[in-house]
mmCIF file of C-alpha atoms in Angstrom:
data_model
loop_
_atom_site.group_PDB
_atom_site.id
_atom_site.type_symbol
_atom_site.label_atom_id
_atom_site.label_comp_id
_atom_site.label_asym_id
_atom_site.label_seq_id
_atom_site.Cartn_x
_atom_site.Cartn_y
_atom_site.Cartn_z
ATOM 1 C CA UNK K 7 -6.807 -8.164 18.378
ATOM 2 C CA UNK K 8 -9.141 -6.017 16.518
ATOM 3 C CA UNK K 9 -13.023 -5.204 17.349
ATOM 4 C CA UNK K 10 -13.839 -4.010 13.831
ATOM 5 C CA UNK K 11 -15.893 -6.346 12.009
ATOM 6 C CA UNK K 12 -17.848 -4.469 9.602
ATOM 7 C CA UNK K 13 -16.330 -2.427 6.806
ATOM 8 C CA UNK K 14 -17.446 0.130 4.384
ATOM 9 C CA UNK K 15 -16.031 0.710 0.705
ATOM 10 C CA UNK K 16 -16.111 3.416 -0.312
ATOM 11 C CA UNK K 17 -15.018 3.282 -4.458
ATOM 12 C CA UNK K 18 -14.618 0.108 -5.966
ATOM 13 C CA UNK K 19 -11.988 0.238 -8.213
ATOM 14 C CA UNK K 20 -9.239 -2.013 -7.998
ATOM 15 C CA UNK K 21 -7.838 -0.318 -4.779
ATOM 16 C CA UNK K 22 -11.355 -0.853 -3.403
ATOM 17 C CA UNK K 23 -11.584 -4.291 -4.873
ATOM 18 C CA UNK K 24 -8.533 -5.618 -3.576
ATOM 19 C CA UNK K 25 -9.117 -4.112 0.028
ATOM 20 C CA UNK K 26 -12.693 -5.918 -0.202
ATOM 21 C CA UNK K 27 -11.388 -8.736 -1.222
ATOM 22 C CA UNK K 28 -8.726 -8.893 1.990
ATOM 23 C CA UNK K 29 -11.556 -7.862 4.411
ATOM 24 C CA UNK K 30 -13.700 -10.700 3.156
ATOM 25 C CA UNK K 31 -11.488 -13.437 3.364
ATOM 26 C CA UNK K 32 -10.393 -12.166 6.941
ATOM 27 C CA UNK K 33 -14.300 -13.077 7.748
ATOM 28 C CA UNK K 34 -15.517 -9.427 7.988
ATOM 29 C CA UNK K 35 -18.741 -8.326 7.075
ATOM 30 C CA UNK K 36 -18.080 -6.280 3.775
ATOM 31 C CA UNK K 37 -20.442 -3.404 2.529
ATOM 32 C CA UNK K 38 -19.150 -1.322 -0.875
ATOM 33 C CA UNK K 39 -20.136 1.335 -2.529
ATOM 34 C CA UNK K 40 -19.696 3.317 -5.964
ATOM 35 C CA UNK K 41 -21.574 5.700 -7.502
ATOM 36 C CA UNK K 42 -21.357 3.987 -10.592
ATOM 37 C CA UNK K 43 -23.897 0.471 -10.958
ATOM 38 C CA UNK K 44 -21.770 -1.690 -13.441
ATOM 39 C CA UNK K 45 -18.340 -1.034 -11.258
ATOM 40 C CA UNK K 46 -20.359 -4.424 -9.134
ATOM 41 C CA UNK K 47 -19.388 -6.642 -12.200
ATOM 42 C CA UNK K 48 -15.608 -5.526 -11.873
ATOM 43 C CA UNK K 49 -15.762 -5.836 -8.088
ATOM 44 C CA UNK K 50 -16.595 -9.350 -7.789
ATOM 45 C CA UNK K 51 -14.620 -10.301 -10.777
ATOM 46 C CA UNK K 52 -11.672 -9.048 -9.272
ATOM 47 C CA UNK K 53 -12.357 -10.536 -5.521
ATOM 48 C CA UNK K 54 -13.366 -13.442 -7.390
ATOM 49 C CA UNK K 55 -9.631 -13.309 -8.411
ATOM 50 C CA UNK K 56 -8.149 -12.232 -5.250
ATOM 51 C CA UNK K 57 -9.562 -14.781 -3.064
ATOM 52 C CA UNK K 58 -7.551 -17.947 -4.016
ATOM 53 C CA UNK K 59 -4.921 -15.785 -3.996
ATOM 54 C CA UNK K 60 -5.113 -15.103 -0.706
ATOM 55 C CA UNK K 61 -5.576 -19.045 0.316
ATOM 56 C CA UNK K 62 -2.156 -19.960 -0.850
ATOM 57 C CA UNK K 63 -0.964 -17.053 1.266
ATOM 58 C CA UNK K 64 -2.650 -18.375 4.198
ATOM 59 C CA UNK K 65 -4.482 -15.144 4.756
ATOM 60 C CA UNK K 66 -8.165 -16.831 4.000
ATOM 61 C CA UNK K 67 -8.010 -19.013 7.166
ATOM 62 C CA UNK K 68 -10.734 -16.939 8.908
ATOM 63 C CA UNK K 69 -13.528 -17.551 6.196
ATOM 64 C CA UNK K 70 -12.086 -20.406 3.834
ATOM 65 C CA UNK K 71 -15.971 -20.660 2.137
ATOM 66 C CA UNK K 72 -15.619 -16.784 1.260
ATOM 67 C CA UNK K 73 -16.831 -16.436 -1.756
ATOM 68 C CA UNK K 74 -17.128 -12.702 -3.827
ATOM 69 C CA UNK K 75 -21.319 -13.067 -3.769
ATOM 70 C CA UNK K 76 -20.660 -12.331 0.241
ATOM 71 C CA UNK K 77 -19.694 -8.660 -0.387
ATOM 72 C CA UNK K 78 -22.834 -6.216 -0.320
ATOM 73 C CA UNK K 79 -22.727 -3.554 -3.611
ATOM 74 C CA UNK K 80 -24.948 -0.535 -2.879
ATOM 75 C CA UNK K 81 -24.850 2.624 -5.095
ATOM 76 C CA UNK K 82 -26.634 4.576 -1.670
ATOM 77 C CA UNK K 83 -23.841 5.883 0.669
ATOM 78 C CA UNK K 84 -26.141 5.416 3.571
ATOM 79 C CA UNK K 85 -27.251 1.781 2.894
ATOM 80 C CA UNK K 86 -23.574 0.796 2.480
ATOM 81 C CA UNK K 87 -22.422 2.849 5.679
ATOM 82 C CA UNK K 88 -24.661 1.510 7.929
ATOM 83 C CA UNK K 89 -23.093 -0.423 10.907
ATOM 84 C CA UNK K 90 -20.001 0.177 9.453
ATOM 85 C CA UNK K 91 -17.200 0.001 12.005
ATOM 86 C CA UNK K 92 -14.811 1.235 9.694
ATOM 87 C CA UNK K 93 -14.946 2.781 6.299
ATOM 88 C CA UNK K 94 -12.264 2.590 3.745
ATOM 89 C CA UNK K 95 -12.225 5.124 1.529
ATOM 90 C CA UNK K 96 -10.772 5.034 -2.284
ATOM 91 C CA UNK K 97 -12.411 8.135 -3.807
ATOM 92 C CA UNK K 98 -10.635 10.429 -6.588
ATOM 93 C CA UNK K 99 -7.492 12.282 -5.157
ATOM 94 C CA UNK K 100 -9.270 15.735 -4.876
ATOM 95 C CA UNK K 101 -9.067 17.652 -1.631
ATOM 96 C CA UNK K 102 -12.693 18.965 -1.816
ATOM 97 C CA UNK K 103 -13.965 15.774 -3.115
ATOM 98 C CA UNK K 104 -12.825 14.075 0.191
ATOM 99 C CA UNK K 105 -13.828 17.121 2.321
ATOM 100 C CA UNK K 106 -17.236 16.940 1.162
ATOM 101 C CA UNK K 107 -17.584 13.046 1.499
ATOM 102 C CA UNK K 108 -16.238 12.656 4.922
ATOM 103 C CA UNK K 109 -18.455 15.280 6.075
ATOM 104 C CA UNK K 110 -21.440 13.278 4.812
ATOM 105 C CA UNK K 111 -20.306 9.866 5.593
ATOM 106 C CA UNK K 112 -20.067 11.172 9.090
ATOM 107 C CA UNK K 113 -23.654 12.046 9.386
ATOM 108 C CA UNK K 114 -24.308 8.089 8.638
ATOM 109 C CA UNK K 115 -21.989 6.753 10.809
ATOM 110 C CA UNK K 116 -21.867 5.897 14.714
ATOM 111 C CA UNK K 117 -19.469 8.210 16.573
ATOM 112 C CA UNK K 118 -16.986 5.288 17.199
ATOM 113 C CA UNK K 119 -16.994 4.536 13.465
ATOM 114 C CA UNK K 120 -13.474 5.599 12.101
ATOM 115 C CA UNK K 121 -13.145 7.069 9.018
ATOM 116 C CA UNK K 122 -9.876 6.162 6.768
ATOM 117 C CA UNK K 123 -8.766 7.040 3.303
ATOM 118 C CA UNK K 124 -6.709 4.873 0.953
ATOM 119 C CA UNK K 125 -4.921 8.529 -0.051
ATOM 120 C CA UNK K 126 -1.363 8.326 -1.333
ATOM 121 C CA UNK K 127 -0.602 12.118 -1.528
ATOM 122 C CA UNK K 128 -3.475 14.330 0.281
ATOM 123 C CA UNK K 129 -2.657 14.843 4.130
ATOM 124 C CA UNK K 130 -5.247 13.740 6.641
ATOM 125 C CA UNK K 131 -5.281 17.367 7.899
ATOM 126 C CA UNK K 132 -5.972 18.782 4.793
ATOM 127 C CA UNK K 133 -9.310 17.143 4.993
ATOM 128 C CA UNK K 134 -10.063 17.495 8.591
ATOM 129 C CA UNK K 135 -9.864 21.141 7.860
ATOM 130 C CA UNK K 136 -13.270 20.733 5.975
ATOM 131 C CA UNK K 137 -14.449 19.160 8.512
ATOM 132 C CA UNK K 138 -16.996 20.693 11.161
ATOM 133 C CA UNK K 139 -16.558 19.252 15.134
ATOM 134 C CA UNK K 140 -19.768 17.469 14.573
ATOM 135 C CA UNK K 141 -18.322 15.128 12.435
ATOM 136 C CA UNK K 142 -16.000 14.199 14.658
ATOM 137 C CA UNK K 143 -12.998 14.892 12.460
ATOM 138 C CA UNK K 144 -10.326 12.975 15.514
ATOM 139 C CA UNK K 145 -11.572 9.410 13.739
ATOM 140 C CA UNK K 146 -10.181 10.344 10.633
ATOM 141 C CA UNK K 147 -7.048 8.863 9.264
ATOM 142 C CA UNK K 148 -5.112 7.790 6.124
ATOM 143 C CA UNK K 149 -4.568 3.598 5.763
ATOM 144 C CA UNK K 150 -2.859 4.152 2.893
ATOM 145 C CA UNK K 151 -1.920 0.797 0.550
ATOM 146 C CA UNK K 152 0.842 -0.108 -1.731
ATOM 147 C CA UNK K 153 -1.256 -1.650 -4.659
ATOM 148 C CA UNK K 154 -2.595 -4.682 -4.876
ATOM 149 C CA UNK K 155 -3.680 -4.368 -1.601
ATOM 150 C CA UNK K 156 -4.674 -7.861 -0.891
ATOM 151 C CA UNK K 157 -0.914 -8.716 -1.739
ATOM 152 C CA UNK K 158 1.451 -5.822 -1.016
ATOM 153 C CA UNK K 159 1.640 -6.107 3.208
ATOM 154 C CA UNK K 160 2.697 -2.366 3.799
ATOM 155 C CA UNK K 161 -0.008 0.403 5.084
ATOM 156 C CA UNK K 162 1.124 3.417 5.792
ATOM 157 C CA UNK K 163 -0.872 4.813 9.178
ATOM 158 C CA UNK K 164 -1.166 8.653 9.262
ATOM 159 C CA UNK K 165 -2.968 10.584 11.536
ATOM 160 C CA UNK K 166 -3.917 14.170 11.516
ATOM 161 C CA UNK K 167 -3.594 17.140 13.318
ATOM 162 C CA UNK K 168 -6.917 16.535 14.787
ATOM 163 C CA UNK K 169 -7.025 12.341 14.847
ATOM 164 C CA UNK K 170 -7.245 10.912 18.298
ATOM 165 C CA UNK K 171 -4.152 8.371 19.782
ATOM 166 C CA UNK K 172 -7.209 5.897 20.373
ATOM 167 C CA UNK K 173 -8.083 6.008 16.339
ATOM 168 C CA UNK K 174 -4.027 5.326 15.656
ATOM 169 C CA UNK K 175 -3.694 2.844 18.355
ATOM 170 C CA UNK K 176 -7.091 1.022 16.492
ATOM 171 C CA UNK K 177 -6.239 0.729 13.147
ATOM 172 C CA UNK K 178 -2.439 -0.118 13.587
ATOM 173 C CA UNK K 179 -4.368 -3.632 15.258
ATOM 174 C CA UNK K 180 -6.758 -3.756 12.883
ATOM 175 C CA UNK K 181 -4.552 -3.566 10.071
ATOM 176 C CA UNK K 182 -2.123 -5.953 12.253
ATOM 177 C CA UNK K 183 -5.115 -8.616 12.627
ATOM 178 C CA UNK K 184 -5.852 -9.171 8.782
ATOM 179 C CA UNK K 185 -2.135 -9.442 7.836
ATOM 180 C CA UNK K 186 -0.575 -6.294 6.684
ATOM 181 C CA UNK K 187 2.573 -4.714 8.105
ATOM 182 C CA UNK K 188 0.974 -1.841 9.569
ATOM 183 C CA UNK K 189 3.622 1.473 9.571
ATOM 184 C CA UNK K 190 2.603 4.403 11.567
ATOM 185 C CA UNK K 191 3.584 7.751 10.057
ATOM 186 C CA UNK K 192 4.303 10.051 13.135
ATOM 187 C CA UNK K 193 5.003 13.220 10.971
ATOM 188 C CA UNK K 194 2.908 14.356 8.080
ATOM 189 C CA UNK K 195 4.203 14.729 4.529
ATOM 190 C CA UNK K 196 3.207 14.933 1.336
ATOM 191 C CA UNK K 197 3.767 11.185 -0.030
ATOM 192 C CA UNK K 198 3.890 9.636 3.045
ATOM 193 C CA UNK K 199 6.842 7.218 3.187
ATOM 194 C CA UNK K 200 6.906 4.845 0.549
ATOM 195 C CA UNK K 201 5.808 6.893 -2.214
ATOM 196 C CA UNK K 202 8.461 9.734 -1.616
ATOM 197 C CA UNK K 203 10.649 6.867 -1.681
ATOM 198 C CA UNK K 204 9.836 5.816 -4.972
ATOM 199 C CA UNK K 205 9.443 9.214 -6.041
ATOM 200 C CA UNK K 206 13.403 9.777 -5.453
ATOM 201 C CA UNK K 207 14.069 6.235 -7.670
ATOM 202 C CA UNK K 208 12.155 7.809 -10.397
ATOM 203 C CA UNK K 209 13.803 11.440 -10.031
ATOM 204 C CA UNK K 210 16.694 9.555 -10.684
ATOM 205 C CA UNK K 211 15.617 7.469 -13.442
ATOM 206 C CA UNK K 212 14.276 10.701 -15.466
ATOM 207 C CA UNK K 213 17.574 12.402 -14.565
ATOM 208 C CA UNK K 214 19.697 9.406 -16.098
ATOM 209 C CA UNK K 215 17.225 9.406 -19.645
ATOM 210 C CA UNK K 216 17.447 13.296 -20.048
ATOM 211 C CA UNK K 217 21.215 12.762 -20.221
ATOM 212 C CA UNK K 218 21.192 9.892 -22.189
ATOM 213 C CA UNK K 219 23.351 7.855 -19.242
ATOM 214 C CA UNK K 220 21.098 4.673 -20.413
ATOM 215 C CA UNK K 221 17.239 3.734 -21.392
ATOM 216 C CA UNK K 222 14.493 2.840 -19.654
ATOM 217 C CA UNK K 223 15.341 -1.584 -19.743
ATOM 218 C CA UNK K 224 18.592 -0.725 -18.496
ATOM 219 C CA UNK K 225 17.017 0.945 -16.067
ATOM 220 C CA UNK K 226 14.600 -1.788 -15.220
ATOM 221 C CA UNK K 227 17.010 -4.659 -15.441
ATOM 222 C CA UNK K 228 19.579 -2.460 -13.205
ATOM 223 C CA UNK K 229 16.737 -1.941 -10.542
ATOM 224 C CA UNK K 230 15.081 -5.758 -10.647
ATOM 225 C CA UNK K 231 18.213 -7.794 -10.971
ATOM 226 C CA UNK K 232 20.132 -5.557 -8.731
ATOM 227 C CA UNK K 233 19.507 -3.678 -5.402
ATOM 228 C CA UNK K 234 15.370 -4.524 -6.046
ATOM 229 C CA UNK K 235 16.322 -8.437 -5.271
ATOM 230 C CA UNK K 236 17.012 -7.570 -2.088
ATOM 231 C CA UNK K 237 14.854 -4.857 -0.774
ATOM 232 C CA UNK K 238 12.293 -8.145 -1.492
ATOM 233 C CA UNK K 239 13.883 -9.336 1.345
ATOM 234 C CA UNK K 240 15.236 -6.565 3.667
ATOM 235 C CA UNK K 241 15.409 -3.027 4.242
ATOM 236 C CA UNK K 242 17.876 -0.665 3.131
ATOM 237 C CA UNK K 243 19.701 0.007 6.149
ATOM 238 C CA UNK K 244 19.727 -3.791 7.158
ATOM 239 C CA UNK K 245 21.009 -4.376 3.849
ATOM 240 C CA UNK K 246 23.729 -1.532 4.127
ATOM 241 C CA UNK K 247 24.788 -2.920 7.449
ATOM 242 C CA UNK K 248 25.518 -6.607 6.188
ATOM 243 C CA UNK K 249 27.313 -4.337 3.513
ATOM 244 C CA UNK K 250 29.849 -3.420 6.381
ATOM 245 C CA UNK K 251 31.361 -6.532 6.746
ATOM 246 C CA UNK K 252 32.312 -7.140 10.381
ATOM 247 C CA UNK K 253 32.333 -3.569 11.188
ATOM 248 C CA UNK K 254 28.646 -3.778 9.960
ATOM 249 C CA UNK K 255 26.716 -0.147 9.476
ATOM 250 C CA UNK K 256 29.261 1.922 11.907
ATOM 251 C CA UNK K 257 31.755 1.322 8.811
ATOM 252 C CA UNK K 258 29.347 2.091 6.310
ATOM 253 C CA UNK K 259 28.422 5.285 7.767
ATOM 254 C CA UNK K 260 32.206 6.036 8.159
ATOM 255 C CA UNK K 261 33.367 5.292 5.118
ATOM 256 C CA UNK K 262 30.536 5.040 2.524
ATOM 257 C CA UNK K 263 27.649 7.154 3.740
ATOM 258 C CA UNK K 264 29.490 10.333 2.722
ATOM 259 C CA UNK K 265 30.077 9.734 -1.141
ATOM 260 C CA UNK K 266 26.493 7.988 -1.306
ATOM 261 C CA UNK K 267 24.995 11.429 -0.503
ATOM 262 C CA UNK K 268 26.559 13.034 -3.420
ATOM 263 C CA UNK K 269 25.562 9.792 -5.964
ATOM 264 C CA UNK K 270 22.043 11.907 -7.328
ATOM 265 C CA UNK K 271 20.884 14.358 -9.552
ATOM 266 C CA UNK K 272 22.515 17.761 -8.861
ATOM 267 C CA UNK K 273 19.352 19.211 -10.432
ATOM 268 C CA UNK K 274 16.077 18.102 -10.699
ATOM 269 C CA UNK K 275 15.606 16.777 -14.236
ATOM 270 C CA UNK K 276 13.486 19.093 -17.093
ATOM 271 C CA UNK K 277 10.379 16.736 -17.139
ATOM 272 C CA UNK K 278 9.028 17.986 -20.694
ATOM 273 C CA UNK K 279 6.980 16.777 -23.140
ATOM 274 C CA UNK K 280 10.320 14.838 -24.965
ATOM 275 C CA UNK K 281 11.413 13.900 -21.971
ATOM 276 C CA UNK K 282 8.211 12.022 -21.100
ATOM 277 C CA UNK K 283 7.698 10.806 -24.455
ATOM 278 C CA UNK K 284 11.228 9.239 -23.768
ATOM 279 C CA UNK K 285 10.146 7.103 -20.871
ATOM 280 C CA UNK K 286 6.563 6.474 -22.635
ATOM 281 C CA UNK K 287 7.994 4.657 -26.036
ATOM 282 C CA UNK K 288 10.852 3.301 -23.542
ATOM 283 C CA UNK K 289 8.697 1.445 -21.465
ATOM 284 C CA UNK K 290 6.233 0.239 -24.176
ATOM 285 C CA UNK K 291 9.268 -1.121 -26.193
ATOM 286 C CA UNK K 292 10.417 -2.719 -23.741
ATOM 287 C CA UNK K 293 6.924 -4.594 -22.140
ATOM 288 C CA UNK K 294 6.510 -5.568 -25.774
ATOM 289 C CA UNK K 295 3.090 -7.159 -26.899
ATOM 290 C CA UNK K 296 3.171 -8.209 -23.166
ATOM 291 C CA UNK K 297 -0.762 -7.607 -22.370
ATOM 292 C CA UNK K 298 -1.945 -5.584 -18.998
ATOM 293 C CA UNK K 299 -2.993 -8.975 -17.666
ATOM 294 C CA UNK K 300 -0.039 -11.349 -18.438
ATOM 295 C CA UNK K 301 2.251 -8.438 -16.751
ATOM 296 C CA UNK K 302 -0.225 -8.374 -13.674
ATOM 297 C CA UNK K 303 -0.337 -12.398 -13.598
ATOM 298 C CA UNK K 304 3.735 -12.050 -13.653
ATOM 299 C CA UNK K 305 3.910 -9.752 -11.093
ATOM 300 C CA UNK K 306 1.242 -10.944 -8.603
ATOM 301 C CA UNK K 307 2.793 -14.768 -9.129
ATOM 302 C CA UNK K 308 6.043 -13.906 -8.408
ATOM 303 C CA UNK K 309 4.987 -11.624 -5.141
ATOM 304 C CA UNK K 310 3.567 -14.415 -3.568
ATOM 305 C CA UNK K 311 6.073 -16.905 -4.468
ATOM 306 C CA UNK K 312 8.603 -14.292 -2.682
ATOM 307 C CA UNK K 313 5.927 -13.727 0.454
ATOM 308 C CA UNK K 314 5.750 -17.434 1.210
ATOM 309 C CA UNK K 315 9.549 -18.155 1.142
ATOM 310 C CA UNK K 316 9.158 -15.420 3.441
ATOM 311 C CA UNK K 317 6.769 -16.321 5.395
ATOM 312 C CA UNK K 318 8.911 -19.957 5.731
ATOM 313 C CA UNK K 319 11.977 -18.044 7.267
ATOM 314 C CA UNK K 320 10.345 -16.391 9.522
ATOM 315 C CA UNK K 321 8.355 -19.619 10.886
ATOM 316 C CA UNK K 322 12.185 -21.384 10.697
ATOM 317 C CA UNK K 323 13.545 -18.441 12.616
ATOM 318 C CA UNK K 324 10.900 -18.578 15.398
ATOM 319 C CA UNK K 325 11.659 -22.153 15.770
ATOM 320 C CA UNK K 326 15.308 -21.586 16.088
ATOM 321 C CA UNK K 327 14.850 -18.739 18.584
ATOM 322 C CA UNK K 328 12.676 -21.507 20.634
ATOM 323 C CA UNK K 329 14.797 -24.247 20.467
ATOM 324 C CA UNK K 330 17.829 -21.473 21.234
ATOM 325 C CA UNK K 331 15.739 -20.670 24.347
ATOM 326 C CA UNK K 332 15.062 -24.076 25.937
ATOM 327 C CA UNK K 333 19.421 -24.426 25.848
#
C-alpha cells in the first residue's frame, strides 16, 4: 500500500501524458506542468484516450468517473508542485537541464516529497551531483517507463549514490499499487535494464543490414513472429529453461549456453550515414502508407489484448494453487 496521493508532472508530452493519465484513473490527485501553454490541448486529448483504455484493463477501478478535465495544467512550477507527494519528471534528456530543475523543484517541495525522473539513459547520480544537501538529493530517483506508460507494466527503479533505502522501498509500492511491475535496479548503468537490452537487439540488427545478411521486414517478421511471441509471455531464461526439455536450464547451460555466446557481432557495426539511410528507407517501405496513428492503434490494441489473456492465467493459476492447497 502506497501513501502518495498527489502527483506532480513535470513535461507533458506523451511520456507525461500517459503517466497522468495512469495516476488519474488510479484516483490520485494529478497536477502537470509544461512550460509550453498549448501542450494542455495534447494532454487531455491523449488522457482522454488513455482512460478507456485503462477500463478494459481493469486498472480504472479506483476512479471509474475519471475523466481528463480532473488533471490540473499549470505553466508555474510552483503552482503545479505544491502538495505534491511525488513528482514525475519527463524533461529533455540533458544532464544540466535536470540538475538545474531538481534543484528548484526542491525548494517547492516538502522534505518527504520524492523526486523521480522518467530518464532512460542519465544516471540518478549524475544529477544528484548538482545537487546541494539542502535539496535533499537522498529522495531522488529514476521511475523510468517503457512507453506508453499507461500500458507497458515495466518501471525500472534506480536509485543513486545518494537516494535513501526509505525512497526505494516507497516507490517500488507506489509503483506496485497503481499496477506496474515495479523492477528495482540495484547497480547503476547507463540504459538501465531494458533499454541495454534492446540496445543489443538493435546492435545486431544494424550488424546483419551492413552485411547484407537480410533487410529490415525480415528482420521485423523474424523478431515478431519468432522469439518476440514469447518474451510477450515469459522471460528469457524461463523460456530457455522449457527449451531444456526435462533436463530444463541445467542442459541448456551445458550444452547450448556456450555456442549462444559466440551467435553476435564480432565487431560493432560502422553506423554511417548509408548505413542509417539503410534502416530509414527499410523501415518506411516496409510500414507503408501505414499512418503514425493506425500503427499506434495496432500496437496499443494488440498489447492489451495480450495483457488481459494474461491477466486471465494468472487469476486461473491462483485458483489452481488454492484449490491445490485445500487437497
Amino acid at each position: 500500500m502506497s501513501d502518495i496521493q498527489k502527483v506532480a508532472i513535470i513535461g507533458c508530452g506523451t511520456i507525461g501524458a500517459s503517466w497522468a493519465a495512469l495516476f488519474l484513473a488510479n484516483g490520485l490527485t494529478v497536477s502537470t506542468f509544461d512550460i509550453n501553454p498549448a501542450a494542455e490541448a495534447t494532454l487531455r486529448s491523449l488522457v482522454r484516450d488513455a482512460l478507456p483504455v485503462l477500463a478494459r484493463l481493469g486498472l480504472a477501478t479506483k476512479a471509474p468517473d475519471a475523466k481528463a478535465e480532473d488533471i490540473i495544467f499549470t505553466t508555474d512550477l510552483a503552482a503545479a508542485l505544491q502538495g505534491a507527494q511525488l513528482v514525475q519528471e519527463n524533461g529533455p534528456e540533458r544532464l544540466d537541464f535536470k540538475r538545474e530543475l531538481f534543484s528548484k523543484m526542491a525548494k517547492h517541495l516538502s522534505a518527504d516529497a520524492i523526486i523521480a525522473t522518467s530518464s532512460s539513459g542519465l544516471t540518478c547520480s549524475s544529477i544528484q551531483e548538482g545537487m546541494e544537501a539542502a535539496a535533499r538529493p537522498e529522495r531522488c530517483v529514476v521511475g523510468h517507463p517503457f512507453n506508453p506508460p499507461h500500458l507497458i507494466p515495466l518501471v525500472e527503479v534506480v536509485g543513486g549514490a545518494q537516494t535513501s533505502p526509505q525512497t526505494i522501498e516507497r516507490m517500488m509500492a507506489f509503483y506496485t499499487s497503481i499496477g506496474k511491475k515495479a523492477v528495482h535496479v540495484q547497480k547503476e548503468v547507463v540504459g538501465h535494464i531494458a533499454n541495454r537490452l534492446q540496445a543489443a537487439i538493435m546492435r545486431e540488427a544494424m550488424y546483419l543490414l551492413q552485411e547484407g545478411v537480410c533487410g529490415v521486414e525480415d528482420i521485423d517478421d523474424a523478431v515478431s513472429n519468432g522469439p518476440g511471441l514469447r518474451w510477450g509471455v515469459m522471460g528469457p531464461s524461463t523460456l530457455f529453461h522449457l527449451g531444456g526439455g526435462p533436463g530444463g536450464v541445467q542442459h541448456m547451460a551445458d550444452h547450448l549456453l556456450g555456442p549462444l555466446m559466440s551467435w553476435y557481432a564480432p565487431q560493432d557495426p560502422v553506423v554511417d550515414d548509408g548505413l542509417k539511410k539503410k534502416w530509414v528507407d527499410g523501415t518506411l517501405e516496409m510500414v507503408g502508407d501505414r499512418s503514425f496513428q493506425d500503427l499506434s492503434r495496432q500496437r496499443d490494441e494488440e498489447l492489451i489484448r495480450l495483457l488481459n489473456v494474461r491477466k486471465e492465467w494468472d487469476s486461473y493459476a491462483q485458483e489452481q494453487q488454492k484449490q491445490q492447497e485445500k487437497k
